[in-house]
Short mmCIF file of C-alpha atoms in Angstrom, two decimals:
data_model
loop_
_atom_site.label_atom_id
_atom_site.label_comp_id
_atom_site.label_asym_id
_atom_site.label_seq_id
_atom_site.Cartn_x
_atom_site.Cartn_y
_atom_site.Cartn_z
CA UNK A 27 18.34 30.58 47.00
CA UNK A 28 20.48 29.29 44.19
CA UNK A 29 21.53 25.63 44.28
CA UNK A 30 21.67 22.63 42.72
CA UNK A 31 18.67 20.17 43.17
CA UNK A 32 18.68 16.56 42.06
CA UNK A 33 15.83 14.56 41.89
CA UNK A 34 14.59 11.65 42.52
CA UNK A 35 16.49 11.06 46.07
CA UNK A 36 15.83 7.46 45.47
CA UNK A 37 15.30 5.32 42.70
CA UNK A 38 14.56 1.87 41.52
CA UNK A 39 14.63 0.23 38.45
CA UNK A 40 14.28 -3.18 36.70
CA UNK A 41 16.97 -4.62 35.23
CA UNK A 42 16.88 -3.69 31.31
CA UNK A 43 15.18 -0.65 32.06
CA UNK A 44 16.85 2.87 30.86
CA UNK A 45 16.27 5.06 33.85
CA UNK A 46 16.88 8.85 33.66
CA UNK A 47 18.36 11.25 36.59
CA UNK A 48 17.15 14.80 36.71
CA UNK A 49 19.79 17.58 37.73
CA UNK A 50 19.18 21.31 37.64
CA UNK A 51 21.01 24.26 38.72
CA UNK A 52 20.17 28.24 39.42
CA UNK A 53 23.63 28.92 39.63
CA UNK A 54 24.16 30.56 36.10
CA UNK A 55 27.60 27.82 36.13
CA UNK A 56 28.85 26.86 32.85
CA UNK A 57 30.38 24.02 34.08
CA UNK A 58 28.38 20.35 34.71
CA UNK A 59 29.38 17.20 36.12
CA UNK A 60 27.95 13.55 37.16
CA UNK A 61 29.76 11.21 39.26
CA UNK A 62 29.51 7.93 40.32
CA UNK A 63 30.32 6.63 44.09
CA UNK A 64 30.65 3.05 45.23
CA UNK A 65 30.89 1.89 48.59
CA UNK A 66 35.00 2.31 49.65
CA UNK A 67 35.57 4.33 46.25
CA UNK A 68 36.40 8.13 45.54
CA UNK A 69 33.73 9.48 43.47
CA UNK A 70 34.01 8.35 39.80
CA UNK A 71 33.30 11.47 37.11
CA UNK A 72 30.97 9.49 33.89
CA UNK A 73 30.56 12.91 31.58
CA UNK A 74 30.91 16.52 31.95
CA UNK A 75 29.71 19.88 30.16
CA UNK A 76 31.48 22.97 30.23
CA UNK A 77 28.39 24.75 27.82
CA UNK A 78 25.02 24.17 26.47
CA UNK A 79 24.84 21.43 23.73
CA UNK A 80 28.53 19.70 24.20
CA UNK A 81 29.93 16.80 26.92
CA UNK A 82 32.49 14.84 27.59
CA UNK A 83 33.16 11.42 28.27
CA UNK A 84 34.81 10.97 31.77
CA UNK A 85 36.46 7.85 33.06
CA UNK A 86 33.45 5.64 33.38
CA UNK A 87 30.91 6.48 30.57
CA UNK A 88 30.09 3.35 29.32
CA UNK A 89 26.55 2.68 29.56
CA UNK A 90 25.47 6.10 30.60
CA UNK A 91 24.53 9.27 28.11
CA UNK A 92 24.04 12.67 28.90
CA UNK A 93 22.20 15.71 27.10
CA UNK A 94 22.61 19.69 27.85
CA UNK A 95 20.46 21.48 25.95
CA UNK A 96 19.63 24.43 28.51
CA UNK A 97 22.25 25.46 30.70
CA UNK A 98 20.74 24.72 33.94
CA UNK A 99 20.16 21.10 32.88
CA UNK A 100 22.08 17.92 32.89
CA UNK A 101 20.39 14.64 33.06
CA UNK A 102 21.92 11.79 32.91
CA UNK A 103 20.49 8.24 31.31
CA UNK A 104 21.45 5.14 33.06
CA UNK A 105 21.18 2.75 30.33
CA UNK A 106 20.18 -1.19 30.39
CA UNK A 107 23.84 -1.44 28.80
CA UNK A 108 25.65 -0.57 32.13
CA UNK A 109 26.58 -3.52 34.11
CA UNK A 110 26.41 -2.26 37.59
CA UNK A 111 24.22 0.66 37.56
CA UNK A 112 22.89 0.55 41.15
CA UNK A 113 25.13 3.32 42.97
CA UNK A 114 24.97 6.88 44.41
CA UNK A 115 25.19 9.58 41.69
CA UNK A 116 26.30 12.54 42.26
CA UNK A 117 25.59 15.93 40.21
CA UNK A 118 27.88 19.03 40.52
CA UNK A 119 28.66 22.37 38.89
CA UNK A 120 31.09 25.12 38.81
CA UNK A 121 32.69 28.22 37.25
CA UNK A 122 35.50 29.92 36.62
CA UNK A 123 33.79 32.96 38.29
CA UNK A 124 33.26 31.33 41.61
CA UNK A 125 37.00 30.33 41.39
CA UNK A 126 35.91 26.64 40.41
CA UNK A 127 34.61 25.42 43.74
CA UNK A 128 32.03 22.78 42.88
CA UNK A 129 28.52 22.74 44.35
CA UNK A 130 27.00 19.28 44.58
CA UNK A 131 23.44 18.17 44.24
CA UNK A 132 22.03 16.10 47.25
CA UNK A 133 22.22 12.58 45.62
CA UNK A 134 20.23 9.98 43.83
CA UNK A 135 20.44 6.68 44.76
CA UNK A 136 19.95 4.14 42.54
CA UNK A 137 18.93 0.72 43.14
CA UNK A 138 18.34 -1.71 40.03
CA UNK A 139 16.07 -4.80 41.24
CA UNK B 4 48.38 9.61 36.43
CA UNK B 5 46.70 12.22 38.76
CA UNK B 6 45.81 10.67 42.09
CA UNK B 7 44.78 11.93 45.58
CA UNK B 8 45.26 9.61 48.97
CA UNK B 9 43.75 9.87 51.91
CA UNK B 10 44.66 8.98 55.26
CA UNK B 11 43.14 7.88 57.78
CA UNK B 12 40.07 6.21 56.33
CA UNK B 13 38.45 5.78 59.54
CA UNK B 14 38.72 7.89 62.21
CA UNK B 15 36.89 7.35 65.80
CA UNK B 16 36.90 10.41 67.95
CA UNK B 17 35.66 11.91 71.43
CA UNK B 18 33.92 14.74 72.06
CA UNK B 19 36.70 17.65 72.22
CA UNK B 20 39.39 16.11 71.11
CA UNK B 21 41.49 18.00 67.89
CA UNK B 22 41.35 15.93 65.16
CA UNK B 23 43.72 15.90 61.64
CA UNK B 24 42.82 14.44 58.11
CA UNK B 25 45.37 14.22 55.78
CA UNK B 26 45.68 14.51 52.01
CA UNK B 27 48.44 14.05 49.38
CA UNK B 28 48.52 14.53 46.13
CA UNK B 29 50.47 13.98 42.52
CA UNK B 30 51.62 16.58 40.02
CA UNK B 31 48.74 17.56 37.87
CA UNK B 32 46.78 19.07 41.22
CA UNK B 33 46.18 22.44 40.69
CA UNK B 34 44.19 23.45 43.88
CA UNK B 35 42.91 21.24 46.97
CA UNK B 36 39.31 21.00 47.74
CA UNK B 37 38.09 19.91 51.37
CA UNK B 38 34.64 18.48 51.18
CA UNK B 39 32.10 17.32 53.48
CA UNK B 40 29.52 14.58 52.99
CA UNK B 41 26.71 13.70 55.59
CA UNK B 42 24.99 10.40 55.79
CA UNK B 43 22.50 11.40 53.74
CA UNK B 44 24.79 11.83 50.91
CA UNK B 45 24.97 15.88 49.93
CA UNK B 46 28.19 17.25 50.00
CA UNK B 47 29.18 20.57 50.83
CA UNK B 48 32.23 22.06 49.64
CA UNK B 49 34.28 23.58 53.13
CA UNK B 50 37.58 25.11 51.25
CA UNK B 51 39.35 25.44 48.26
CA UNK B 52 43.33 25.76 48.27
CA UNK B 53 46.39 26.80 46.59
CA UNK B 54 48.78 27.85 49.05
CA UNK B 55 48.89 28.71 52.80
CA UNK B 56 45.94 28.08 55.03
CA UNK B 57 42.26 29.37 55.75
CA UNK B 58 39.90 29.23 58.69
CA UNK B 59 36.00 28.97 59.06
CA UNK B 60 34.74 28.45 62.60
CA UNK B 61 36.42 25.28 64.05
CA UNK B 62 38.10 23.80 60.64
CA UNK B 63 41.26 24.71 59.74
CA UNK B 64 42.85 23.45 56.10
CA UNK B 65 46.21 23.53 55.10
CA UNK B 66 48.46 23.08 52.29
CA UNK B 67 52.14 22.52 51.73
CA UNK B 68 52.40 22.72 47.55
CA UNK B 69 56.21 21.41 48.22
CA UNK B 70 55.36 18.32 49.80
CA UNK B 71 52.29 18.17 47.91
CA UNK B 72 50.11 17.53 50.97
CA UNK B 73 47.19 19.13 52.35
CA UNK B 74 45.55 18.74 55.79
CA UNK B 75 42.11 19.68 57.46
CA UNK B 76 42.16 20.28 61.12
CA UNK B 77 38.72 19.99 63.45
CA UNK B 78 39.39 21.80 66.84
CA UNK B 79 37.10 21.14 69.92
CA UNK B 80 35.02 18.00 67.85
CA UNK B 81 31.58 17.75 68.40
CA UNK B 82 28.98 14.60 67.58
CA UNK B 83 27.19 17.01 64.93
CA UNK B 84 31.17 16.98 63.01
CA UNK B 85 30.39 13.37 62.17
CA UNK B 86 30.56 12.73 58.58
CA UNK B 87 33.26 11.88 55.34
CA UNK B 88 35.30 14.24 54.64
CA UNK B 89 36.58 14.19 51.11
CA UNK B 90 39.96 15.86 49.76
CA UNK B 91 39.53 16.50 45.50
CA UNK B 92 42.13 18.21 43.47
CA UNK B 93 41.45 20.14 40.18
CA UNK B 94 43.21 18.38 37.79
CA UNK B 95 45.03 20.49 35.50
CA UNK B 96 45.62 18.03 32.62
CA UNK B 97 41.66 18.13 31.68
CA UNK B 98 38.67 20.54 32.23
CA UNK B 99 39.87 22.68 35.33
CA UNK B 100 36.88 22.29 36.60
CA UNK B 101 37.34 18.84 37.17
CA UNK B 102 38.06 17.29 40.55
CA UNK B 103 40.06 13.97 41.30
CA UNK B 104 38.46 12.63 44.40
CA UNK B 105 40.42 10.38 47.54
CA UNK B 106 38.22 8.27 49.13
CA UNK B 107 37.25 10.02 51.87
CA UNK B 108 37.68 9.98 55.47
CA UNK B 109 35.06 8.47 57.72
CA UNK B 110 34.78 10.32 61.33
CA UNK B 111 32.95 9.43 64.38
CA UNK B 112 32.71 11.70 67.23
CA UNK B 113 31.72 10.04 70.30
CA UNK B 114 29.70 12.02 72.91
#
């Protein structure tokens, strides 16, 4: 079955650590996003790709990177430069073929001791 | 600025009872997604929408592209409906595939 699987579910790191989130997707979509959600907040987007080897910053990329060198992949680095890294984050993809509805991952959760 | 609100953000329920989420957004909102997030964080997308309204099982979603205002409609509730449920809107001004998220809706449906 095709799908998006994110992985770890849960995650814990030291502070000053880089720590790096795994996201893969079977879907043959172009299209690759992360987001951020905080308690009481919509879900934040920190970079997208819409193809293999470019991204784009979103609203709250400081302190993260991202690579995409295969299509199906689109980790993201939580660095020891982010302030507040321990949150939920959220990987998603999409395509213009499936009329742009997004298909999520299940979640990491991050928690930095 | 492109912005989605939500309203309500908590919503307490009994079992049976019709229940209404609503959703409005700004100019810049090319199409309304309805999503659903269980506690254990996944979501799953439930409709995408540009005009009128569609149907799956007991949800019902709605948009009005004049008022700028979607809605998402549970009939007969059950416990197992408890979740968020998150409006998004493409936003035209960047990648189309980017969504704008409110902040979701909590329900509770009470046996």
């Amino acid at each position: 079955d095709g799908g998006i699987t994110q992985s770890p579910k849960y995650l814990f790191r030291k502070e000053g650590q880089n720590v790096t989130l795994s996201c893969e997707q079977n879907l043959n979509h172009d299209a690759m996003y992360w987001y951020r959600q905080d308690p009481g907040q919509g879900l934040r987007l920190i970079y997208y790709s819409q193809i293999v080897n470019d991204f784009q910053k979103g609203d709250i990329a400081e302190g993260y990177s991202v690579s995409r060198e295969k299509k199906e992949s689109f980790p993201l680095t939580v660095t020891s430069a982010q302030k507040n890294p321990t949150a939920f984050y959220l990987c998603a993809s999409t395509t213009l073929v499936s009329g742009w509805i997004a298909f999520f991952g299940q979640g990491t959760r991050l928690t930095v001791v | 600025k492109n912005e989605v609100e939500q309203s309500p953000q908590n919503l307490t329920a009994q079992e049976g009872e019709f229940i209404t989420i609503n959703c409005s957004y700004s100019v810049g909102i090319s199409a309304l997604h309805w999503l659903q997030q269980h506690p254990g964080g996944g979501i799953v997308s439930l409709f995408m929408l540009s005009s009128g309204k569609k149907k799956h099982g007991r949800l019902i979603a709605t948009i009005n592209i004049q008022e700028k205002h979607s809605s998402l409609h549970i009939t007969a509730s059950h416990p197992r409906d408890s979740a968020v449920y998150i409006c998004a809107g493409n936003n035209l001004g960047g990648s189309q595939g980017n969504l704008i998220f409110g902040k979701g809706t909590k329900l509770s449906v009470k046996p």
